[in-house]
PDB file of C-alpha atoms in Angstrom:
ATOM      1  CA  MET W   1     -64.632  -0.577  -6.293  1.00  0.00           C
ATOM      2  CA  ASN W   2     -62.006   1.290  -8.176  1.00  0.00           C
ATOM      3  CA  LEU W   3     -60.135   0.514 -11.410  1.00  0.00           C
ATOM      4  CA  GLY W   4     -57.175  -1.390 -10.205  1.00  0.00           C
ATOM      5  CA  SER W   5     -59.622  -3.519  -7.682  1.00  0.00           C
ATOM      6  CA  PHE W   6     -61.949  -4.001 -11.332  1.00  0.00           C
ATOM      7  CA  ARG W   7     -59.058  -5.051 -12.730  1.00  0.00           C
ATOM      8  CA  PHE W   8     -57.945  -7.928 -10.514  1.00  0.00           C
ATOM      9  CA  TYR W   9     -61.133  -9.486 -10.890  1.00  0.00           C
ATOM     10  CA  ILE W  10     -60.915  -8.965 -14.546  1.00  0.00           C
ATOM     11  CA  SER W  11     -57.581 -10.690 -14.573  1.00  0.00           C
ATOM     12  CA  LEU W  12     -58.908 -13.484 -12.595  1.00  0.00           C
ATOM     13  CA  ILE W  13     -61.141 -14.815 -14.641  1.00  0.00           C
ATOM     14  CA  PHE W  14     -59.594 -14.415 -17.612  1.00  0.00           C
ATOM     15  CA  ALA W  15     -56.688 -16.796 -15.854  1.00  0.00           C
ATOM     16  CA  LYS W  16     -59.065 -19.651 -15.813  1.00  0.00           C
ATOM     17  CA  SER W  17     -60.640 -18.785 -18.840  1.00  0.00           C
ATOM     18  CA  ALA W  18     -57.045 -18.861 -20.529  1.00  0.00           C
ATOM     19  CA  TYR W  19     -55.986 -22.284 -18.447  1.00  0.00           C
ATOM     20  CA  LEU W  20     -59.838 -23.752 -19.602  1.00  0.00           C
ATOM     21  CA  PHE W  21     -58.635 -23.109 -23.216  1.00  0.00           C
ATOM     22  CA  LEU W  22     -55.143 -24.350 -22.733  1.00  0.00           C
ATOM     23  CA  SER W  23     -56.395 -27.849 -20.868  1.00  0.00           C
ATOM     24  CA  ILE W  24     -58.643 -28.216 -23.981  1.00  0.00           C
ATOM     25  CA  THR W  25     -56.545 -27.473 -26.617  1.00  0.00           C
ATOM     26  CA  LYS W  26     -53.542 -28.394 -25.037  1.00  0.00           C
ATOM     27  CA  LEU W  27     -51.837 -26.429 -26.664  1.00  0.00           C
ATOM     28  CA  SER W  28     -49.432 -24.872 -23.805  1.00  0.00           C
ATOM     29  CA  ALA W  29     -49.567 -26.544 -19.147  1.00  0.00           C
ATOM     30  CA  GLY W  30     -50.638 -22.930 -18.668  1.00  0.00           C
ATOM     31  CA  THR W  31     -47.606 -22.846 -15.890  1.00  0.00           C
ATOM     32  CA  SER W  32     -46.473 -19.303 -16.045  1.00  0.00           C
ATOM     33  CA  ILE W  33     -47.955 -17.522 -19.714  1.00  0.00           C
ATOM     34  CA  ILE W  34     -50.849 -16.934 -18.222  1.00  0.00           C
ATOM     35  CA  GLY W  35     -48.717 -15.579 -15.657  1.00  0.00           C
ATOM     36  CA  LEU W  36     -47.339 -12.897 -18.266  1.00  0.00           C
ATOM     37  CA  PHE W  37     -50.634 -11.747 -19.409  1.00  0.00           C
ATOM     38  CA  VAL W  38     -52.112 -11.196 -15.666  1.00  0.00           C
ATOM     39  CA  ARG W  39     -49.785  -8.859 -14.649  1.00  0.00           C
ATOM     40  CA  LYS W  40     -50.397  -6.399 -18.362  1.00  0.00           C
ATOM     41  CA  LEU W  41     -54.237  -6.770 -17.496  1.00  0.00           C
ATOM     42  CA  CYS W  42     -53.611  -6.078 -13.225  1.00  0.00           C
ATOM     43  CA  PRO W  43     -49.766  -4.256 -12.983  1.00  0.00           C
ATOM     44  CA  ASN W  44     -50.510  -4.724  -9.359  1.00  0.00           C
ATOM     45  CA  PHE W  45     -51.910  -8.374  -9.006  1.00  0.00           C
ATOM     46  CA  LEU W  46     -49.892  -9.427  -6.296  1.00  0.00           C
ATOM     47  CA  LYS W  47     -50.890  -6.572  -3.690  1.00  0.00           C
ATOM     48  CA  TYR W  48     -54.046  -7.424  -4.419  1.00  0.00           C
ATOM     49  CA  ALA W  49     -53.565 -10.902  -4.113  1.00  0.00           C
ATOM     50  CA  ASN W  50     -52.398  -9.605  -0.535  1.00  0.00           C
ATOM     51  CA  LYS W  51     -56.144  -9.586   1.088  1.00  0.00           C
ATOM     52  CA  CYS W  52     -56.537 -13.459  -0.213  1.00  0.00           C
ATOM     53  CA  ILE W  53     -54.461 -15.435   2.100  1.00  0.00           C
ATOM     54  CA  LYS W  54     -55.747 -15.179   5.324  1.00  0.00           C
ATOM     55  CA  TYR W  55     -53.393 -16.634   7.771  1.00  0.00           C
ATOM     56  CA  LYS W  56     -50.064 -16.407   6.883  1.00  0.00           C
ATOM     57  CA  LYS W  57     -48.200 -16.747   3.434  1.00  0.00           C
ATOM     58  CA  ILE W  58     -44.933 -19.238   3.357  1.00  0.00           C
ATOM     59  CA  ASN W  59     -41.909 -18.835   0.817  1.00  0.00           C
ATOM     60  CA  VAL W  60     -39.381 -21.656   0.705  1.00  0.00           C
ATOM     61  CA  THR W  61     -36.220 -21.496  -1.595  1.00  0.00           C
ATOM     62  CA  GLY W  62     -32.483 -22.258  -2.228  1.00  0.00           C
ATOM     63  CA  THR W  63     -30.916 -23.968  -4.814  1.00  0.00           C
ATOM     64  CA  ASN W  64     -32.478 -27.478  -4.143  1.00  0.00           C
ATOM     65  CA  GLY W  65     -35.454 -29.063  -2.760  1.00  0.00           C
ATOM     66  CA  LYS W  66     -37.235 -26.571  -3.072  1.00  0.00           C
ATOM     67  CA  THR W  67     -40.268 -28.010  -4.943  1.00  0.00           C
ATOM     68  CA  THR W  68     -40.287 -30.824  -2.308  1.00  0.00           C
ATOM     69  CA  THR W  69     -39.580 -29.025   0.665  1.00  0.00           C
ATOM     70  CA  SER W  70     -43.299 -26.985  -0.469  1.00  0.00           C
ATOM     71  CA  GLY W  71     -45.101 -30.189  -1.452  1.00  0.00           C
ATOM     72  CA  LEU W  72     -44.314 -31.579   1.625  1.00  0.00           C
ATOM     73  CA  ILE W  73     -45.207 -27.965   3.894  1.00  0.00           C
ATOM     74  CA  SER W  74     -48.480 -28.247   1.703  1.00  0.00           C
ATOM     75  CA  HIS W  75     -49.058 -31.549   2.636  1.00  0.00           C
ATOM     76  CA  LEU W  76     -49.192 -31.080   6.218  1.00  0.00           C
ATOM     77  CA  ILE W  77     -50.845 -28.094   5.820  1.00  0.00           C
ATOM     78  CA  LYS W  78     -53.615 -29.626   3.999  1.00  0.00           C
ATOM     79  CA  LYS W  79     -54.003 -32.701   6.053  1.00  0.00           C
ATOM     80  CA  SER W  80     -54.187 -30.327   8.622  1.00  0.00           C
ATOM     81  CA  GLY W  81     -57.980 -30.014   7.320  1.00  0.00           C
ATOM     82  CA  TYR W  82     -56.695 -26.675   5.782  1.00  0.00           C
ATOM     83  CA  SER W  83     -56.706 -24.944   2.735  1.00  0.00           C
ATOM     84  CA  LEU W  84     -53.792 -23.022   0.749  1.00  0.00           C
ATOM     85  CA  ILE W  85     -52.584 -22.407  -2.626  1.00  0.00           C
ATOM     86  CA  ASN W  86     -49.548 -23.778  -3.556  1.00  0.00           C
ATOM     87  CA  ASN W  87     -47.194 -23.513  -7.007  1.00  0.00           C
ATOM     88  CA  SER W  88     -47.451 -27.308  -6.846  1.00  0.00           C
ATOM     89  CA  MET W  89     -46.871 -27.380 -10.667  1.00  0.00           C
ATOM     90  CA  GLY W  90     -42.490 -25.438  -9.983  1.00  0.00           C
ATOM     91  CA  ALA W  91     -42.874 -22.412 -11.702  1.00  0.00           C
ATOM     92  CA  ASN W  92     -41.177 -19.694  -9.108  1.00  0.00           C
ATOM     93  CA  MET W  93     -40.284 -16.873 -11.320  1.00  0.00           C
ATOM     94  CA  LEU W  94     -42.579 -13.871 -11.335  1.00  0.00           C
ATOM     95  CA  ASN W  95     -44.579 -14.714 -13.547  1.00  0.00           C
ATOM     96  CA  GLY W  96     -45.238 -18.642 -11.950  1.00  0.00           C
ATOM     97  CA  VAL W  97     -45.799 -17.250  -8.718  1.00  0.00           C
ATOM     98  CA  VAL W  98     -48.634 -14.388 -10.169  1.00  0.00           C
ATOM     99  CA  ASN W  99     -49.569 -17.579 -13.006  1.00  0.00           C
ATOM    100  CA  ALA W 100     -50.096 -19.975  -9.208  1.00  0.00           C
ATOM    101  CA  LEU W 101     -52.374 -17.092  -7.648  1.00  0.00           C
ATOM    102  CA  ALA W 102     -54.256 -16.325 -10.155  1.00  0.00           C
ATOM    103  CA  LEU W 103     -55.712 -19.593 -10.881  1.00  0.00           C
ATOM    104  CA  GLN W 104     -56.377 -20.629  -6.833  1.00  0.00           C
ATOM    105  CA  ILE W 105     -57.499 -18.084  -6.290  1.00  0.00           C
ATOM    106  CA  ASN W 106     -61.044 -17.549  -5.139  1.00  0.00           C
ATOM    107  CA  PRO W 107     -62.709 -14.673  -5.164  1.00  0.00           C
ATOM    108  CA  PHE W 108     -65.952 -15.113  -3.361  1.00  0.00           C
ATOM    109  CA  LYS W 109     -63.410 -17.218  -0.331  1.00  0.00           C
ATOM    110  CA  LYS W 110     -59.850 -16.820   1.174  1.00  0.00           C
ATOM    111  CA  THR W 111     -57.853 -18.631   1.358  1.00  0.00           C
ATOM    112  CA  ASP W 112     -56.443 -20.026   4.587  1.00  0.00           C
ATOM    113  CA  TYR W 113     -52.753 -20.372   3.718  1.00  0.00           C
ATOM    114  CA  SER W 114     -50.253 -19.319   0.343  1.00  0.00           C
ATOM    115  CA  VAL W 115     -46.958 -21.920   0.078  1.00  0.00           C
ATOM    116  CA  ILE W 116     -44.991 -20.677  -2.761  1.00  0.00           C
ATOM    117  CA  GLU W 117     -41.572 -21.283  -3.954  1.00  0.00           C
ATOM    118  CA  LEU W 118     -39.656 -18.403  -5.883  1.00  0.00           C
ATOM    119  CA  ASP W 119     -36.185 -19.535  -7.579  1.00  0.00           C
ATOM    120  CA  GLU W 120     -33.439 -17.273  -5.828  1.00  0.00           C
ATOM    121  CA  ALA W 121     -32.788 -14.240  -8.272  1.00  0.00           C
ATOM    122  CA  ASN W 122     -37.012 -13.434  -7.956  1.00  0.00           C
ATOM    123  CA  VAL W 123     -37.311 -12.977  -3.997  1.00  0.00           C
ATOM    124  CA  GLU W 124     -37.517  -9.531  -4.559  1.00  0.00           C
ATOM    125  CA  LEU W 125     -39.328  -9.273  -7.504  1.00  0.00           C
ATOM    126  CA  VAL W 126     -42.250 -10.865  -5.536  1.00  0.00           C
ATOM    127  CA  PHE W 127     -41.151  -9.317  -2.386  1.00  0.00           C
ATOM    128  CA  LYS W 128     -41.997  -6.004  -3.812  1.00  0.00           C
ATOM    129  CA  ASP W 129     -45.110  -6.479  -3.921  1.00  0.00           C
ATOM    130  CA  PHE W 130     -46.265  -9.973  -2.069  1.00  0.00           C
ATOM    131  CA  ASP W 131     -45.913 -10.128   1.958  1.00  0.00           C
ATOM    132  CA  ALA W 132     -44.490 -12.916   3.399  1.00  0.00           C
ATOM    133  CA  ASP W 133     -43.821 -14.251   7.003  1.00  0.00           C
ATOM    134  CA  TYR W 134     -41.572 -17.064   6.675  1.00  0.00           C
ATOM    135  CA  MET W 135     -39.275 -18.027   4.139  1.00  0.00           C
ATOM    136  CA  LEU W 136     -37.568 -21.929   4.896  1.00  0.00           C
ATOM    137  CA  VAL W 137     -34.227 -21.199   2.756  1.00  0.00           C
ATOM    138  CA  THR W 138     -33.371 -25.428   1.909  1.00  0.00           C
ATOM    139  CA  ASN W 139     -29.037 -25.009   0.846  1.00  0.00           C
ATOM    140  CA  LEU W 140     -27.448 -23.240  -1.436  1.00  0.00           C
ATOM    141  CA  PHE W 141     -24.923 -24.922  -4.194  1.00  0.00           C
ATOM    142  CA  ARG W 142     -23.269 -25.037  -6.754  1.00  0.00           C
ATOM    143  CA  ASP W 143     -25.694 -26.008  -9.592  1.00  0.00           C
ATOM    144  CA  GLN W 144     -26.651 -23.015 -10.439  1.00  0.00           C
ATOM    145  CA  LEU W 145     -23.756 -20.257 -10.720  1.00  0.00           C
ATOM    146  CA  ASP W 146     -24.645 -20.437 -14.210  1.00  0.00           C
ATOM    147  CA  ARG W 147     -27.310 -18.705 -14.002  1.00  0.00           C
ATOM    148  CA  TYR W 148     -26.214 -16.742 -11.090  1.00  0.00           C
ATOM    149  CA  GLY W 149     -22.458 -16.443 -10.514  1.00  0.00           C
ATOM    150  CA  GLU W 150     -21.110 -16.642  -7.022  1.00  0.00           C
ATOM    151  CA  LEU W 151     -22.542 -18.519  -4.214  1.00  0.00           C
ATOM    152  CA  ALA W 152     -22.214 -15.388  -2.172  1.00  0.00           C
ATOM    153  CA  THR W 153     -24.704 -13.359  -5.528  1.00  0.00           C
ATOM    154  CA  THR W 154     -27.679 -15.586  -5.433  1.00  0.00           C
ATOM    155  CA  LYS W 155     -27.210 -15.110  -1.736  1.00  0.00           C
ATOM    156  CA  LYS W 156     -27.383 -11.544  -2.047  1.00  0.00           C
ATOM    157  CA  LEU W 157     -30.350 -11.943  -4.816  1.00  0.00           C
ATOM    158  CA  ILE W 158     -32.329 -14.085  -1.372  1.00  0.00           C
ATOM    159  CA  GLN W 159     -31.499 -11.421   1.344  1.00  0.00           C
ATOM    160  CA  ASN W 160     -32.413  -8.421  -0.922  1.00  0.00           C
ATOM    161  CA  GLY W 161     -35.277  -9.881  -0.880  1.00  0.00           C
ATOM    162  CA  ILE W 162     -35.622 -10.601   2.735  1.00  0.00           C
ATOM    163  CA  ASP W 163     -35.158  -7.097   4.049  1.00  0.00           C
ATOM    164  CA  LEU W 164     -37.908  -5.305   1.937  1.00  0.00           C
ATOM    165  CA  LYS W 165     -39.604  -7.556   4.253  1.00  0.00           C
ATOM    166  CA  PRO W 166     -38.626  -6.621   7.879  1.00  0.00           C
ATOM    167  CA  ASN W 167     -40.947  -9.098  10.138  1.00  0.00           C
ATOM    168  CA  ILE W 168     -40.517 -11.731   8.373  1.00  0.00           C
ATOM    169  CA  THR W 169     -38.439 -14.841   9.977  1.00  0.00           C
ATOM    170  CA  LEU W 170     -36.835 -16.727   8.543  1.00  0.00           C
ATOM    171  CA  LEU W 171     -36.160 -21.077   8.721  1.00  0.00           C
ATOM    172  CA  LEU W 172     -33.194 -21.702   7.971  1.00  0.00           C
ATOM    173  CA  ASN W 173     -30.835 -24.813   7.208  1.00  0.00           C
ATOM    174  CA  ALA W 174     -27.907 -24.178  10.172  1.00  0.00           C
ATOM    175  CA  ASP W 175     -26.266 -27.046   8.366  1.00  0.00           C
ATOM    176  CA  ASP W 176     -25.191 -24.916   5.796  1.00  0.00           C
ATOM    177  CA  PRO W 177     -22.540 -21.859   6.605  1.00  0.00           C
ATOM    178  CA  LEU W 178     -24.172 -19.756   3.638  1.00  0.00           C
ATOM    179  CA  VAL W 179     -27.764 -20.176   4.303  1.00  0.00           C
ATOM    180  CA  ALA W 180     -26.511 -19.480   8.079  1.00  0.00           C
ATOM    181  CA  THR W 181     -25.792 -15.944   7.452  1.00  0.00           C
ATOM    182  CA  LEU W 182     -28.771 -15.213   5.479  1.00  0.00           C
ATOM    183  CA  GLU W 183     -30.117 -11.941   7.785  1.00  0.00           C
ATOM    184  CA  ALA W 184     -33.364 -10.923   9.668  1.00  0.00           C
ATOM    185  CA  LYS W 185     -35.405  -9.655  12.999  1.00  0.00           C
ATOM    186  CA  ASN W 186     -36.651 -13.689  13.402  1.00  0.00           C
ATOM    187  CA  ARG W 187     -34.438 -16.474  12.649  1.00  0.00           C
ATOM    188  CA  ILE W 188     -34.934 -19.509  13.384  1.00  0.00           C
ATOM    189  CA  PHE W 189     -33.079 -22.591  12.231  1.00  0.00           C
ATOM    190  CA  TYR W 190     -33.111 -26.125  11.693  1.00  0.00           C
ATOM    191  CA  GLY W 191     -30.434 -29.164  11.194  1.00  0.00           C
ATOM    192  CA  ILE W 192     -29.323 -32.324  11.724  1.00  0.00           C
ATOM    193  CA  LYS W 193     -28.107 -33.310  15.189  1.00  0.00           C
ATOM    194  CA  GLU W 194     -26.401 -36.614  13.921  1.00  0.00           C
ATOM    195  CA  VAL W 195     -27.128 -39.982  11.240  1.00  0.00           C
ATOM    196  CA  ARG W 196     -28.106 -43.355  12.038  1.00  0.00           C
ATOM    197  CA  TRP W 197     -27.706 -45.981   8.994  1.00  0.00           C
ATOM    198  CA  GLU W 198     -30.626 -49.700   8.594  1.00  0.00           C
ATOM    199  CA  GLU W 199     -27.219 -52.201   9.077  1.00  0.00           C
ATOM    200  CA  GLY W 200     -26.164 -52.931   5.587  1.00  0.00           C
ATOM    201  CA  LEU W 201     -26.565 -49.750   3.664  1.00  0.00           C
ATOM    202  CA  SER W 202     -23.883 -46.800   4.156  1.00  0.00           C
ATOM    203  CA  PRO W 203     -23.343 -42.938   2.759  1.00  0.00           C
ATOM    204  CA  SER W 204     -24.317 -42.661  -0.993  1.00  0.00           C
ATOM    205  CA  GLU W 205     -24.132 -38.936  -1.559  1.00  0.00           C
ATOM    206  CA  THR W 206     -21.704 -37.010  -3.483  1.00  0.00           C
ATOM    207  CA  HIS W 207     -19.408 -35.859  -1.252  1.00  0.00           C
ATOM    208  CA  THR W 208     -17.311 -33.058  -2.747  1.00  0.00           C
ATOM    209  CA  GLU W 209     -13.994 -32.389  -1.528  1.00  0.00           C
ATOM    210  CA  GLU W 210     -14.099 -28.418  -2.168  1.00  0.00           C
ATOM    211  CA  VAL W 211     -13.155 -26.537   0.977  1.00  0.00           C
ATOM    212  CA  TYR W 212     -15.096 -24.237   1.665  1.00  0.00           C
ATOM    213  CA  THR W 213     -14.135 -21.412   3.427  1.00  0.00           C
ATOM    214  CA  CYS W 214     -15.510 -18.788   6.020  1.00  0.00           C
ATOM    215  CA  ILE W 215     -17.707 -15.179   6.051  1.00  0.00           C
ATOM    216  CA  CYS W 216     -13.931 -13.323   6.979  1.00  0.00           C
ATOM    217  CA  GLY W 217     -12.484 -16.316   4.024  1.00  0.00           C
ATOM    218  CA  LYS W 218     -10.366 -18.415   6.026  1.00  0.00           C
ATOM    219  CA  ASN W 219     -11.619 -21.918   5.524  1.00  0.00           C
ATOM    220  CA  LEU W 220     -13.906 -24.400   7.805  1.00  0.00           C
ATOM    221  CA  SER W 221     -13.251 -27.123  10.548  1.00  0.00           C
ATOM    222  CA  TYR W 222     -15.620 -29.998  10.493  1.00  0.00           C
ATOM    223  CA  THR W 223     -16.440 -32.358  13.869  1.00  0.00           C
ATOM    224  CA  LYS W 224     -19.729 -33.514  11.631  1.00  0.00           C
ATOM    225  CA  LYS W 225     -20.421 -33.208   7.259  1.00  0.00           C
ATOM    226  CA  PHE W 226     -22.629 -34.362   5.866  1.00  0.00           C
ATOM    227  CA  TYR W 227     -22.537 -33.577   2.123  1.00  0.00           C
ATOM    228  CA  ALA W 228     -21.438 -31.701   0.351  1.00  0.00           C
ATOM    229  CA  GLN W 229     -21.080 -27.706   2.577  1.00  0.00           C
ATOM    230  CA  GLN W 230     -23.218 -29.043   4.572  1.00  0.00           C
ATOM    231  CA  GLY W 231     -22.413 -30.116   8.457  1.00  0.00           C
ATOM    232  CA  HIS W 232     -21.325 -29.011  11.876  1.00  0.00           C
ATOM    233  CA  TYR W 233     -19.323 -26.157  11.769  1.00  0.00           C
ATOM    234  CA  SER W 234     -16.891 -23.347  12.571  1.00  0.00           C
ATOM    235  CA  CYS W 235     -14.177 -21.207  12.236  1.00  0.00           C
ATOM    236  CA  GLU W 236     -11.337 -19.692  14.191  1.00  0.00           C
ATOM    237  CA  CYS W 237     -12.658 -16.339  13.795  1.00  0.00           C
ATOM    238  CA  GLY W 238     -15.463 -17.569  15.921  1.00  0.00           C
ATOM    239  CA  TYR W 239     -18.563 -18.256  13.353  1.00  0.00           C
ATOM    240  CA  LYS W 240     -20.003 -20.932  14.254  1.00  0.00           C
ATOM    241  CA  ARG W 241     -23.542 -23.104  13.356  1.00  0.00           C
ATOM    242  CA  PRO W 242     -25.651 -21.474  15.271  1.00  0.00           C
ATOM    243  CA  GLU W 243     -27.826 -22.234  18.002  1.00  0.00           C
ATOM    244  CA  VAL W 244     -30.528 -24.659  16.469  1.00  0.00           C
ATOM    245  CA  LYS W 245     -34.146 -24.949  17.890  1.00  0.00           C
ATOM    246  CA  TYR W 246     -34.884 -28.326  15.793  1.00  0.00           C
ATOM    247  CA  ASP W 247     -32.143 -30.652  15.969  1.00  0.00           C
ATOM    248  CA  ALA W 248     -32.840 -33.787  13.970  1.00  0.00           C
ATOM    249  CA  VAL W 249     -31.665 -37.264  14.393  1.00  0.00           C
ATOM    250  CA  VAL W 250     -32.030 -39.379  11.190  1.00  0.00           C
ATOM    251  CA  THR W 251     -31.998 -42.918  10.486  1.00  0.00           C
ATOM    252  CA  LEU W 252     -31.982 -43.432   7.259  1.00  0.00           C
ATOM    253  CA  TYR W 253     -33.318 -47.105   6.085  1.00  0.00           C
ATOM    254  CA  LYS W 254     -34.422 -48.452   2.257  1.00  0.00           C
ATOM    255  CA  ASP W 255     -37.504 -47.430   1.772  1.00  0.00           C
ATOM    256  CA  HIS W 256     -38.621 -44.494   4.629  1.00  0.00           C
ATOM    257  CA  SER W 257     -36.100 -43.005   6.626  1.00  0.00           C
ATOM    258  CA  ILE W 258     -37.151 -42.096  10.585  1.00  0.00           C
ATOM    259  CA  ILE W 259     -36.318 -37.941  11.942  1.00  0.00           C
ATOM    260  CA  ASN W 260     -36.208 -37.550  15.431  1.00  0.00           C
ATOM    261  CA  ILE W 261     -36.689 -33.493  16.725  1.00  0.00           C
ATOM    262  CA  ASN W 262     -37.567 -32.656  19.767  1.00  0.00           C
ATOM    263  CA  GLU W 263     -37.642 -36.648  20.963  1.00  0.00           C
ATOM    264  CA  ILE W 264     -40.573 -37.455  18.978  1.00  0.00           C
ATOM    265  CA  ASP W 265     -40.098 -39.625  15.559  1.00  0.00           C
ATOM    266  CA  TYR W 266     -41.619 -38.375  12.202  1.00  0.00           C
ATOM    267  CA  LYS W 267     -41.677 -41.195   9.244  1.00  0.00           C
ATOM    268  CA  VAL W 268     -41.742 -39.920   6.840  1.00  0.00           C
ATOM    269  CA  PRO W 269     -42.141 -41.845   2.903  1.00  0.00           C
ATOM    270  CA  LEU W 270     -38.767 -41.313   0.751  1.00  0.00           C
ATOM    271  CA  VAL W 271     -35.430 -41.628   1.405  1.00  0.00           C
ATOM    272  CA  GLY W 272     -31.554 -40.430   1.104  1.00  0.00           C
ATOM    273  CA  LEU W 273     -30.264 -37.667   2.970  1.00  0.00           C
ATOM    274  CA  PHE W 274     -31.241 -35.117   1.340  1.00  0.00           C
ATOM    275  CA  ASN W 275     -34.997 -35.348   1.299  1.00  0.00           C
ATOM    276  CA  ALA W 276     -34.841 -35.851   5.379  1.00  0.00           C
ATOM    277  CA  TYR W 277     -33.499 -32.003   4.555  1.00  0.00           C
ATOM    278  CA  ASN W 278     -36.325 -31.680   3.033  1.00  0.00           C
ATOM    279  CA  ALA W 279     -38.937 -33.364   5.218  1.00  0.00           C
ATOM    280  CA  ILE W 280     -36.833 -31.298   8.025  1.00  0.00           C
ATOM    281  CA  GLY W 281     -37.538 -28.301   7.124  1.00  0.00           C
ATOM    282  CA  ALA W 282     -40.831 -29.286   6.562  1.00  0.00           C
ATOM    283  CA  ILE W 283     -41.542 -30.465   9.986  1.00  0.00           C
ATOM    284  CA  SER W 284     -39.628 -27.438  11.315  1.00  0.00           C
ATOM    285  CA  MET W 285     -42.642 -25.564   9.486  1.00  0.00           C
ATOM    286  CA  ALA W 286     -45.125 -26.976  10.873  1.00  0.00           C
ATOM    287  CA  LEU W 287     -44.416 -27.283  14.138  1.00  0.00           C
ATOM    288  CA  GLU W 288     -43.661 -23.445  13.991  1.00  0.00           C
ATOM    289  CA  MET W 289     -46.923 -22.486  12.832  1.00  0.00           C
ATOM    290  CA  GLY W 290     -48.241 -25.332  15.026  1.00  0.00           C
ATOM    291  CA  ILE W 291     -50.199 -27.499  12.304  1.00  0.00           C
TER     292      ILE W 291
END
């Protein structure tokens, strides 16, 4: 065993011991602080963690819906009988990711999958050392401009991470015109073809009146607009909503949703159009991986 491997296993022992201590003393929730010290003990922790995942490493990023979408993907994987590591408590920056891996890695047995939620600005930091087979991007909204500036800057942060993984497969929300411009060799799109409402219900999501522009700078035209910038768009320059592999018909009810993808109905115990997008992303990921 070389020094790096020794540091890795020592850091696992430290992480599990520290979490037990914090749980007993209730000094901290232990979602990120342990990751900080693990990285000090083993600077190459993420590189060594790669070998602990047997099959695929799945990642989820975007402005909104990361936790719900990664949780749904994790649920589908577990229900299919596989083991997984997931930062389910939502600590999605570098220390939080290391924290989750250090606590959940079994040094004596490989875990089947990892499902990691990533803050947009931390994709590159994590991808420098941690492998990635899939990346699902939910949306890019203006909610976090106080942190990252313009939407183009947020997109660039994600793209910088993607560029480190030439063989990654992107699963992108086709209805978001900025998400759909993310580049990789392998790209798959999901989206909504049509929305239907139970009798008595009506659209309730906030529809912003802001005009969204194409990558060429001209205003986008919409034949369908579901909310904010998400919908069926095109521009006179030729840019338009890409061809969608998982195009869903969504029927919204008071207490659930029915999502039809490729002529199969999925009943989802979540309400609202926004959660429908999260569910479509998760279902599409599961279908793509054959789960």
